[in-house]
Structure formats: C-alpha cells, structure tokens
Amino acid sequence: MNPDLLPNLQQPYRQFVTDYLKLLLASARRAHRHMDIADRGSIHAFRVAVRRLHTWLSIPGLLPVTDKKLLTRLKHHIKATNALRDATIHNKWLKKHGYSQRVALKPPSLPPRWKRLCRRLEASIETAAQIHEDRLNEPFSCRGASVVQSLFNEFADALLAIRGPEDIRGIHHSRILAKQLRYMLEPFAASDKQAERLMQEMVSFQDCTGMLHDLATMRDALAPAPSLRAHIEREMKSLYQIVETRHIRTREQLIRDFREWLENCDIPPPDWV
C-alpha cells in the first residue's frame, strides 16, 4: 500500500483502524474490478487484497464489533481461489524438479453478491467508528502496538510448541499468527525501520512455513509415486531445518527485538520466557 495514503499513526485508535479498513476495502474492490478469470496474476492480486482485509477484520481485540457472518463470507472468496493457487505452486515445483506430472488449473468459481458484501462490510466499519470507549481514543501508535504485543506473545509460544516437520497443524497455527503480525506491523513499517525489520522476519517465516504447507498438501493430494513422495518429504525436512535454524532457535533474539521496539513505542513489554 502507498505509504502516502496511510492515516496518521497518532490518530485516535478507533479513527485510524476504521480509516485503514476503508483503504483495505477499497483495495479489495479495485482488485475485484480489475480481475480477469483468465489472468492468474489478477486473481492472485484479488486474493491478497481480500486476505489482508480479512486478516485485519479478524485480529482479536482490533475492533469491539466484528460481524462473524461477514468474515465467513469474505473467507469464502479466499477459499474459492485456493485450488488455483495451490495447483500453480505445485506445478511450479514439479516442473522445477523435472517431473512430468501436473495438476489441472481450474478457474475459480467465486461466490456471488460481492458488491453487496462490500456494502455490508462498509456499514460494519462505519458502525465500529461510532463506538465511544475511552480506550479507543488512545493514539493508534500506542494501542496498535499493544495489539502487536498480544499477537507476538501468542506467536512466541506457538514457536515453542512446534514438534517437527510433520506437525502441520502447529506450523499452520504459527503461520497464521505471523500473518496477523505482519499485517499489523505494516502501518508502523511505513515510517519505522525497526518495525520494517520485524515485519520482514514475519514475511520470511511465512514464506518458509507456507512452502512447507504447500509440500504437505501436494504430498497428500496427489497420491504421488513412492520416489516423488520421498523427494517431497526430503524437501519438507530441509525446509523445516531452515525454519528451525532461522526462527525457532533464534526465538530469544526475536523476543529481545520486539521488546526493544515496544519500549520505543512506550509499551511495557510482558515478561516473555
């Protein structure tokens, strides 16, 4: 997102969040208008825009009012693009490693009534903007950092809980938290180098664990020949070693980095262990 369009971080929390959500909704609407079912790039752009909007709306504690039915409908648009996205990634990997097997690329069948969903989301955001609570009048730079703190606390615990490359559920859970952290840090990262570095750590973690998830999905969905299955599992172990070396074993340093950033935001950090 263009940093020039971002609301001021010193705005009251409620105003910043609602203004930012309106920007994300406008981005999703624009991506939908420009989407061509025959163009995988435009489908991916729509998927990313909707995912960013959905993530912000679903972050715990971000807004006092969130319509779960609207979140579910928004999620359906992301899920509709999953098969095409997965097939594209799987085929790219198979081609790279010299396999002739391919997954069929089927255009997504998106749910109907996108415009109506957008109008209802807009109304929900406007409703949240009218809520009067003292805590929502704090500057976003302060209260937003508190939300980041809470998410990172969960992420740090989730890293410790991962049991190995076959712990797909644990890896997926930590990846979801990393995604929420990444998107919450984006407004700060536009003007804060320290926040940008932390955000890039989350991007790196997402990339590695995302590929792990893709390989596990390919292994389970394709019912591959034993030699291909063994190759996929070797790749999974190799990727997990990267995750373990770069992220799990460096957890304490990451905690120190987040602690330092929170202190710079005047947020007392928790006693992470």
mmCIF file of C-alpha atoms in Angstrom, residues 12-273:
data_model
loop_
_atom_site.group_PDB
_atom_site.id
_atom_site.type_symbol
_atom_site.label_atom_id
_atom_site.label_comp_id
_atom_site.label_asym_id
_atom_site.label_seq_id
_atom_site.Cartn_x
_atom_site.Cartn_y
_atom_site.Cartn_z
ATOM 1 C CA PRO A 12 -7.170 8.095 17.814
ATOM 2 C CA TYR A 13 -7.099 4.313 17.582
ATOM 3 C CA ARG A 14 -10.745 3.997 16.510
ATOM 4 C CA GLN A 15 -10.333 6.552 13.728
ATOM 5 C CA PHE A 16 -7.086 5.048 12.426
ATOM 6 C CA VAL A 17 -8.453 1.497 12.334
ATOM 7 C CA THR A 18 -11.673 2.455 10.563
ATOM 8 C CA ASP A 19 -9.821 4.664 8.049
ATOM 9 C CA TYR A 20 -7.293 1.897 7.386
ATOM 10 C CA LEU A 21 -10.021 -0.722 6.969
ATOM 11 C CA LYS A 22 -11.722 1.545 4.428
ATOM 12 C CA LEU A 23 -8.443 1.678 2.484
ATOM 13 C CA LEU A 24 -8.169 -2.120 2.571
ATOM 14 C CA LEU A 25 -11.791 -2.498 1.450
ATOM 15 C CA ALA A 26 -11.210 -0.032 -1.408
ATOM 16 C CA SER A 27 -8.135 -2.048 -2.436
ATOM 17 C CA ALA A 28 -10.167 -5.286 -2.497
ATOM 18 C CA ARG A 29 -12.917 -3.622 -4.539
ATOM 19 C CA ARG A 30 -10.361 -2.312 -7.024
ATOM 20 C CA ALA A 31 -8.716 -5.741 -7.341
ATOM 21 C CA HIS A 32 -12.136 -7.310 -7.980
ATOM 22 C CA ARG A 33 -12.931 -4.768 -10.727
ATOM 23 C CA HIS A 34 -9.617 -5.488 -12.461
ATOM 24 C CA MET A 35 -9.813 -9.251 -12.054
ATOM 25 C CA ASP A 36 -9.877 -11.424 -15.160
ATOM 26 C CA ILE A 37 -10.678 -15.104 -14.567
ATOM 27 C CA ALA A 38 -8.250 -15.996 -17.363
ATOM 28 C CA ASP A 39 -5.434 -13.990 -15.739
ATOM 29 C CA ARG A 40 -3.837 -15.779 -12.779
ATOM 30 C CA GLY A 41 -1.956 -12.615 -11.796
ATOM 31 C CA SER A 42 -5.149 -10.608 -11.339
ATOM 32 C CA ILE A 43 -6.749 -13.464 -9.380
ATOM 33 C CA HIS A 44 -3.727 -13.537 -7.085
ATOM 34 C CA ALA A 45 -3.919 -9.748 -6.594
ATOM 35 C CA PHE A 46 -7.583 -10.094 -5.580
ATOM 36 C CA ARG A 47 -6.746 -12.972 -3.232
ATOM 37 C CA VAL A 48 -4.019 -10.954 -1.488
ATOM 38 C CA ALA A 49 -6.230 -7.865 -1.116
ATOM 39 C CA VAL A 50 -9.108 -9.870 0.375
ATOM 40 C CA ARG A 51 -6.749 -11.818 2.646
ATOM 41 C CA ARG A 52 -5.265 -8.600 4.035
ATOM 42 C CA LEU A 53 -8.747 -7.177 4.692
ATOM 43 C CA HIS A 54 -9.964 -10.424 6.273
ATOM 44 C CA THR A 55 -6.882 -10.647 8.489
ATOM 45 C CA TRP A 56 -7.307 -7.128 9.835
ATOM 46 C CA LEU A 57 -11.013 -7.646 10.497
ATOM 47 C CA SER A 58 -10.367 -10.928 12.329
ATOM 48 C CA ILE A 59 -7.438 -9.891 14.572
ATOM 49 C CA PRO A 60 -8.599 -10.391 18.186
ATOM 50 C CA GLY A 61 -9.060 -7.118 20.046
ATOM 51 C CA LEU A 62 -8.725 -4.936 16.962
ATOM 52 C CA LEU A 63 -12.367 -3.851 16.855
ATOM 53 C CA PRO A 64 -15.029 -4.203 19.562
ATOM 54 C CA VAL A 65 -17.603 -5.219 16.936
ATOM 55 C CA THR A 66 -16.919 -7.763 14.202
ATOM 56 C CA ASP A 67 -19.713 -9.461 12.243
ATOM 57 C CA LYS A 68 -18.598 -13.093 12.073
ATOM 58 C CA LYS A 69 -21.042 -13.870 9.256
ATOM 59 C CA LEU A 70 -19.418 -11.210 7.096
ATOM 60 C CA LEU A 71 -15.985 -12.603 7.943
ATOM 61 C CA THR A 72 -17.154 -16.058 6.881
ATOM 62 C CA ARG A 73 -18.455 -14.739 3.560
ATOM 63 C CA LEU A 74 -15.200 -12.869 2.985
ATOM 64 C CA LYS A 75 -13.272 -16.059 3.756
ATOM 65 C CA HIS A 76 -15.285 -17.897 1.089
ATOM 66 C CA HIS A 77 -13.768 -15.605 -1.558
ATOM 67 C CA ILE A 78 -10.277 -16.549 -0.391
ATOM 68 C CA LYS A 79 -11.117 -20.261 -0.310
ATOM 69 C CA ALA A 80 -12.520 -20.057 -3.844
ATOM 70 C CA THR A 81 -9.034 -19.142 -5.090
ATOM 71 C CA ASN A 82 -7.216 -21.824 -3.059
ATOM 72 C CA ALA A 83 -7.358 -24.608 -5.653
ATOM 73 C CA LEU A 84 -5.918 -22.458 -8.444
ATOM 74 C CA ARG A 85 -3.232 -21.040 -6.184
ATOM 75 C CA ASP A 86 -2.245 -24.498 -4.872
ATOM 76 C CA ALA A 87 -2.191 -26.021 -8.368
ATOM 77 C CA THR A 88 0.024 -23.183 -9.628
ATOM 78 C CA ILE A 89 2.524 -23.676 -6.777
ATOM 79 C CA HIS A 90 2.504 -27.472 -7.130
ATOM 80 C CA ASN A 91 3.077 -27.341 -10.896
ATOM 81 C CA LYS A 92 5.912 -24.866 -10.467
ATOM 82 C CA TRP A 93 7.635 -27.209 -8.004
ATOM 83 C CA LEU A 94 7.053 -30.297 -10.170
ATOM 84 C CA LYS A 95 8.452 -28.539 -13.246
ATOM 85 C CA LYS A 96 11.464 -27.216 -11.342
ATOM 86 C CA HIS A 97 12.380 -30.729 -10.216
ATOM 87 C CA GLY A 98 11.859 -32.372 -13.605
ATOM 88 C CA TYR A 99 8.588 -34.245 -13.018
ATOM 89 C CA SER A 100 6.076 -34.583 -15.853
ATOM 90 C CA GLN A 101 3.047 -34.856 -13.553
ATOM 91 C CA ARG A 102 0.836 -31.749 -13.467
ATOM 92 C CA VAL A 103 -2.236 -30.566 -11.579
ATOM 93 C CA ALA A 104 -5.195 -29.255 -13.595
ATOM 94 C CA LEU A 105 -5.570 -25.460 -13.439
ATOM 95 C CA LYS A 106 -9.248 -24.645 -12.992
ATOM 96 C CA PRO A 107 -10.522 -21.042 -12.892
ATOM 97 C CA PRO A 108 -12.079 -20.210 -9.513
ATOM 98 C CA SER A 109 -15.831 -20.061 -9.067
ATOM 99 C CA LEU A 110 -16.229 -17.017 -6.846
ATOM 100 C CA PRO A 111 -19.253 -16.628 -4.552
ATOM 101 C CA PRO A 112 -21.980 -14.256 -5.789
ATOM 102 C CA ARG A 113 -23.002 -10.857 -4.396
ATOM 103 C CA TRP A 114 -19.536 -9.362 -3.966
ATOM 104 C CA LYS A 115 -20.863 -5.792 -4.194
ATOM 105 C CA ARG A 116 -23.490 -6.481 -1.553
ATOM 106 C CA LEU A 117 -20.847 -7.975 0.740
ATOM 107 C CA CYS A 118 -18.692 -4.860 0.289
ATOM 108 C CA ARG A 119 -21.612 -2.581 1.192
ATOM 109 C CA ARG A 120 -22.288 -4.594 4.347
ATOM 110 C CA LEU A 121 -18.606 -4.553 5.299
ATOM 111 C CA GLU A 122 -18.548 -0.796 4.785
ATOM 112 C CA ALA A 123 -21.598 -0.403 7.038
ATOM 113 C CA SER A 124 -19.979 -2.608 9.697
ATOM 114 C CA ILE A 125 -16.819 -0.486 9.633
ATOM 115 C CA GLU A 126 -18.896 2.696 9.934
ATOM 116 C CA THR A 127 -20.730 1.210 12.934
ATOM 117 C CA ALA A 128 -17.420 0.466 14.640
ATOM 118 C CA ALA A 129 -16.366 4.078 14.043
ATOM 119 C CA GLN A 130 -19.322 5.291 16.120
ATOM 120 C CA ILE A 131 -18.487 3.293 19.248
ATOM 121 C CA HIS A 132 -17.401 5.525 22.112
ATOM 122 C CA GLU A 133 -14.957 3.926 24.523
ATOM 123 C CA ASP A 134 -12.116 5.782 26.218
ATOM 124 C CA ARG A 135 -9.597 3.084 25.302
ATOM 125 C CA LEU A 136 -10.394 3.613 21.610
ATOM 126 C CA ASN A 137 -9.365 7.258 21.858
ATOM 127 C CA GLU A 138 -5.715 6.451 22.594
ATOM 128 C CA PRO A 139 -3.303 7.085 19.700
ATOM 129 C CA PHE A 140 -3.058 4.138 17.316
ATOM 130 C CA SER A 141 0.734 4.187 17.742
ATOM 131 C CA CYS A 142 0.173 3.184 21.382
ATOM 132 C CA ARG A 143 -2.862 0.906 21.350
ATOM 133 C CA GLY A 144 -1.925 -0.661 17.995
ATOM 134 C CA ALA A 145 1.454 -1.598 19.452
ATOM 135 C CA SER A 146 -0.400 -3.257 22.349
ATOM 136 C CA VAL A 147 -2.288 -5.426 19.840
ATOM 137 C CA VAL A 148 1.059 -6.335 18.227
ATOM 138 C CA GLN A 149 2.391 -7.221 21.681
ATOM 139 C CA SER A 150 -0.511 -9.595 22.325
ATOM 140 C CA LEU A 151 -0.114 -11.272 18.930
ATOM 141 C CA PHE A 152 3.629 -11.673 19.365
ATOM 142 C CA ASN A 153 3.132 -13.239 22.784
ATOM 143 C CA GLU A 154 1.000 -15.921 21.102
ATOM 144 C CA PHE A 155 3.484 -16.306 18.251
ATOM 145 C CA ALA A 156 6.440 -16.786 20.609
ATOM 146 C CA ASP A 157 4.516 -19.526 22.447
ATOM 147 C CA ALA A 158 3.464 -21.148 19.160
ATOM 148 C CA LEU A 159 7.100 -21.390 18.012
ATOM 149 C CA LEU A 160 7.969 -23.420 21.101
ATOM 150 C CA ALA A 161 5.002 -25.734 20.533
ATOM 151 C CA ILE A 162 6.063 -26.867 17.022
ATOM 152 C CA ARG A 163 7.125 -30.515 17.276
ATOM 153 C CA GLY A 164 8.768 -31.045 13.886
ATOM 154 C CA PRO A 165 8.208 -31.035 10.101
ATOM 155 C CA GLU A 166 5.157 -33.310 10.382
ATOM 156 C CA ASP A 167 3.431 -31.013 12.887
ATOM 157 C CA ILE A 168 1.419 -29.410 10.094
ATOM 158 C CA ARG A 169 -1.249 -28.086 12.457
ATOM 159 C CA GLY A 170 1.286 -26.410 14.760
ATOM 160 C CA ILE A 171 3.185 -24.925 11.828
ATOM 161 C CA HIS A 172 -0.056 -23.669 10.273
ATOM 162 C CA HIS A 173 -1.141 -22.045 13.557
ATOM 163 C CA SER A 174 2.172 -20.220 13.915
ATOM 164 C CA ARG A 175 1.977 -19.123 10.261
ATOM 165 C CA ILE A 176 -1.480 -17.587 10.811
ATOM 166 C CA LEU A 177 -0.133 -15.627 13.790
ATOM 167 C CA ALA A 178 2.868 -14.497 11.712
ATOM 168 C CA LYS A 179 0.473 -13.280 9.012
ATOM 169 C CA GLN A 180 -1.528 -11.272 11.552
ATOM 170 C CA LEU A 181 1.671 -9.792 12.973
ATOM 171 C CA ARG A 182 2.945 -8.916 9.511
ATOM 172 C CA TYR A 183 -0.220 -7.072 8.545
ATOM 173 C CA MET A 184 -0.465 -5.298 11.912
ATOM 174 C CA LEU A 185 3.144 -4.131 11.582
ATOM 175 C CA GLU A 186 2.657 -2.781 8.046
ATOM 176 C CA PRO A 187 1.350 0.669 9.094
ATOM 177 C CA PHE A 188 4.268 1.068 11.523
ATOM 178 C CA ALA A 189 6.813 -0.224 8.989
ATOM 179 C CA ALA A 190 5.979 2.558 6.536
ATOM 180 C CA SER A 191 7.885 5.031 8.751
ATOM 181 C CA ASP A 192 9.766 2.856 11.274
ATOM 182 C CA LYS A 193 12.841 0.875 10.179
ATOM 183 C CA GLN A 194 12.753 -1.293 13.285
ATOM 184 C CA ALA A 195 9.127 -2.257 12.638
ATOM 185 C CA GLU A 196 10.019 -2.934 8.999
ATOM 186 C CA ARG A 197 12.752 -5.396 10.056
ATOM 187 C CA LEU A 198 10.334 -7.187 12.381
ATOM 188 C CA MET A 199 7.750 -7.323 9.607
ATOM 189 C CA GLN A 200 10.307 -8.853 7.223
ATOM 190 C CA GLU A 201 11.037 -11.528 9.843
ATOM 191 C CA MET A 202 7.357 -12.456 9.708
ATOM 192 C CA VAL A 203 7.426 -12.466 5.885
ATOM 193 C CA SER A 204 10.435 -14.811 5.937
ATOM 194 C CA PHE A 205 8.702 -17.130 8.406
ATOM 195 C CA GLN A 206 5.521 -17.096 6.313
ATOM 196 C CA ASP A 207 7.443 -17.947 3.149
ATOM 197 C CA CYS A 208 9.246 -20.953 4.670
ATOM 198 C CA THR A 209 6.269 -22.370 6.549
ATOM 199 C CA GLY A 210 3.965 -21.625 3.612
ATOM 200 C CA MET A 211 6.121 -23.771 1.333
ATOM 201 C CA LEU A 212 6.148 -26.495 3.983
ATOM 202 C CA HIS A 213 2.350 -26.421 3.970
ATOM 203 C CA ASP A 214 2.279 -26.477 0.155
ATOM 204 C CA LEU A 215 4.513 -29.552 0.035
ATOM 205 C CA ALA A 216 2.407 -31.355 2.640
ATOM 206 C CA THR A 217 -0.735 -30.519 0.646
ATOM 207 C CA MET A 218 0.854 -31.754 -2.591
ATOM 208 C CA ARG A 219 2.012 -34.989 -0.967
ATOM 209 C CA ASP A 220 -1.449 -35.709 0.433
ATOM 210 C CA ALA A 221 -3.478 -34.556 -2.592
ATOM 211 C CA LEU A 222 -1.522 -36.107 -5.468
ATOM 212 C CA ALA A 223 -1.008 -39.611 -4.036
ATOM 213 C CA PRO A 224 2.429 -39.490 -5.690
ATOM 214 C CA ALA A 225 4.648 -42.398 -6.636
ATOM 215 C CA PRO A 226 6.994 -43.533 -3.829
ATOM 216 C CA SER A 227 10.014 -41.790 -5.387
ATOM 217 C CA LEU A 228 8.163 -38.463 -5.708
ATOM 218 C CA ARG A 229 6.736 -38.793 -2.209
ATOM 219 C CA ALA A 230 10.229 -39.401 -0.815
ATOM 220 C CA HIS A 231 11.513 -36.329 -2.684
ATOM 221 C CA ILE A 232 8.705 -34.166 -1.263
ATOM 222 C CA GLU A 233 9.410 -35.380 2.263
ATOM 223 C CA ARG A 234 13.151 -34.712 1.910
ATOM 224 C CA GLU A 235 12.315 -31.186 0.800
ATOM 225 C CA MET A 236 9.983 -30.769 3.786
ATOM 226 C CA LYS A 237 12.729 -31.813 6.192
ATOM 227 C CA SER A 238 15.165 -29.423 4.531
ATOM 228 C CA LEU A 239 12.696 -26.536 4.771
ATOM 229 C CA TYR A 240 11.946 -27.347 8.387
ATOM 230 C CA GLN A 241 15.656 -27.159 9.185
ATOM 231 C CA ILE A 242 15.637 -23.621 7.771
ATOM 232 C CA VAL A 243 12.604 -22.727 9.916
ATOM 233 C CA GLU A 244 14.263 -24.244 12.967
ATOM 234 C CA THR A 245 17.612 -22.512 12.363
ATOM 235 C CA ARG A 246 16.334 -19.083 11.328
ATOM 236 C CA HIS A 247 13.275 -18.737 13.525
ATOM 237 C CA ILE A 248 12.764 -21.304 16.285
ATOM 238 C CA ARG A 249 16.357 -21.307 17.577
ATOM 239 C CA THR A 250 16.548 -17.508 17.312
ATOM 240 C CA ARG A 251 13.300 -17.028 19.257
ATOM 241 C CA GLU A 252 15.064 -15.357 22.193
ATOM 242 C CA GLN A 253 16.684 -12.782 19.907
ATOM 243 C CA LEU A 254 13.326 -12.109 18.261
ATOM 244 C CA ILE A 255 11.802 -11.561 21.706
ATOM 245 C CA ARG A 256 14.556 -9.060 22.519
ATOM 246 C CA ASP A 257 13.956 -7.252 19.219
ATOM 247 C CA PHE A 258 10.213 -6.997 19.844
ATOM 248 C CA ARG A 259 10.844 -5.928 23.442
ATOM 249 C CA GLU A 260 13.095 -3.101 22.239
ATOM 250 C CA TRP A 261 10.534 -1.957 19.673
ATOM 251 C CA LEU A 262 7.712 -1.994 22.223
ATOM 252 C CA GLU A 263 9.801 0.059 24.636
ATOM 253 C CA ASN A 264 10.367 2.599 21.863
ATOM 254 C CA CYS A 265 6.567 2.702 21.454
ATOM 255 C CA ASP A 266 6.260 3.347 25.224
ATOM 256 C CA ILE A 267 4.502 0.000 25.715
ATOM 257 C CA PRO A 268 5.689 -2.009 28.750
ATOM 258 C CA PRO A 269 6.635 -5.446 27.354
ATOM 259 C CA PRO A 270 5.402 -8.616 29.089
ATOM 260 C CA ASP A 271 7.772 -10.977 30.869
ATOM 261 C CA TRP A 272 8.272 -13.416 27.996
ATOM 262 C CA VAL A 273 10.162 -16.581 28.795
#
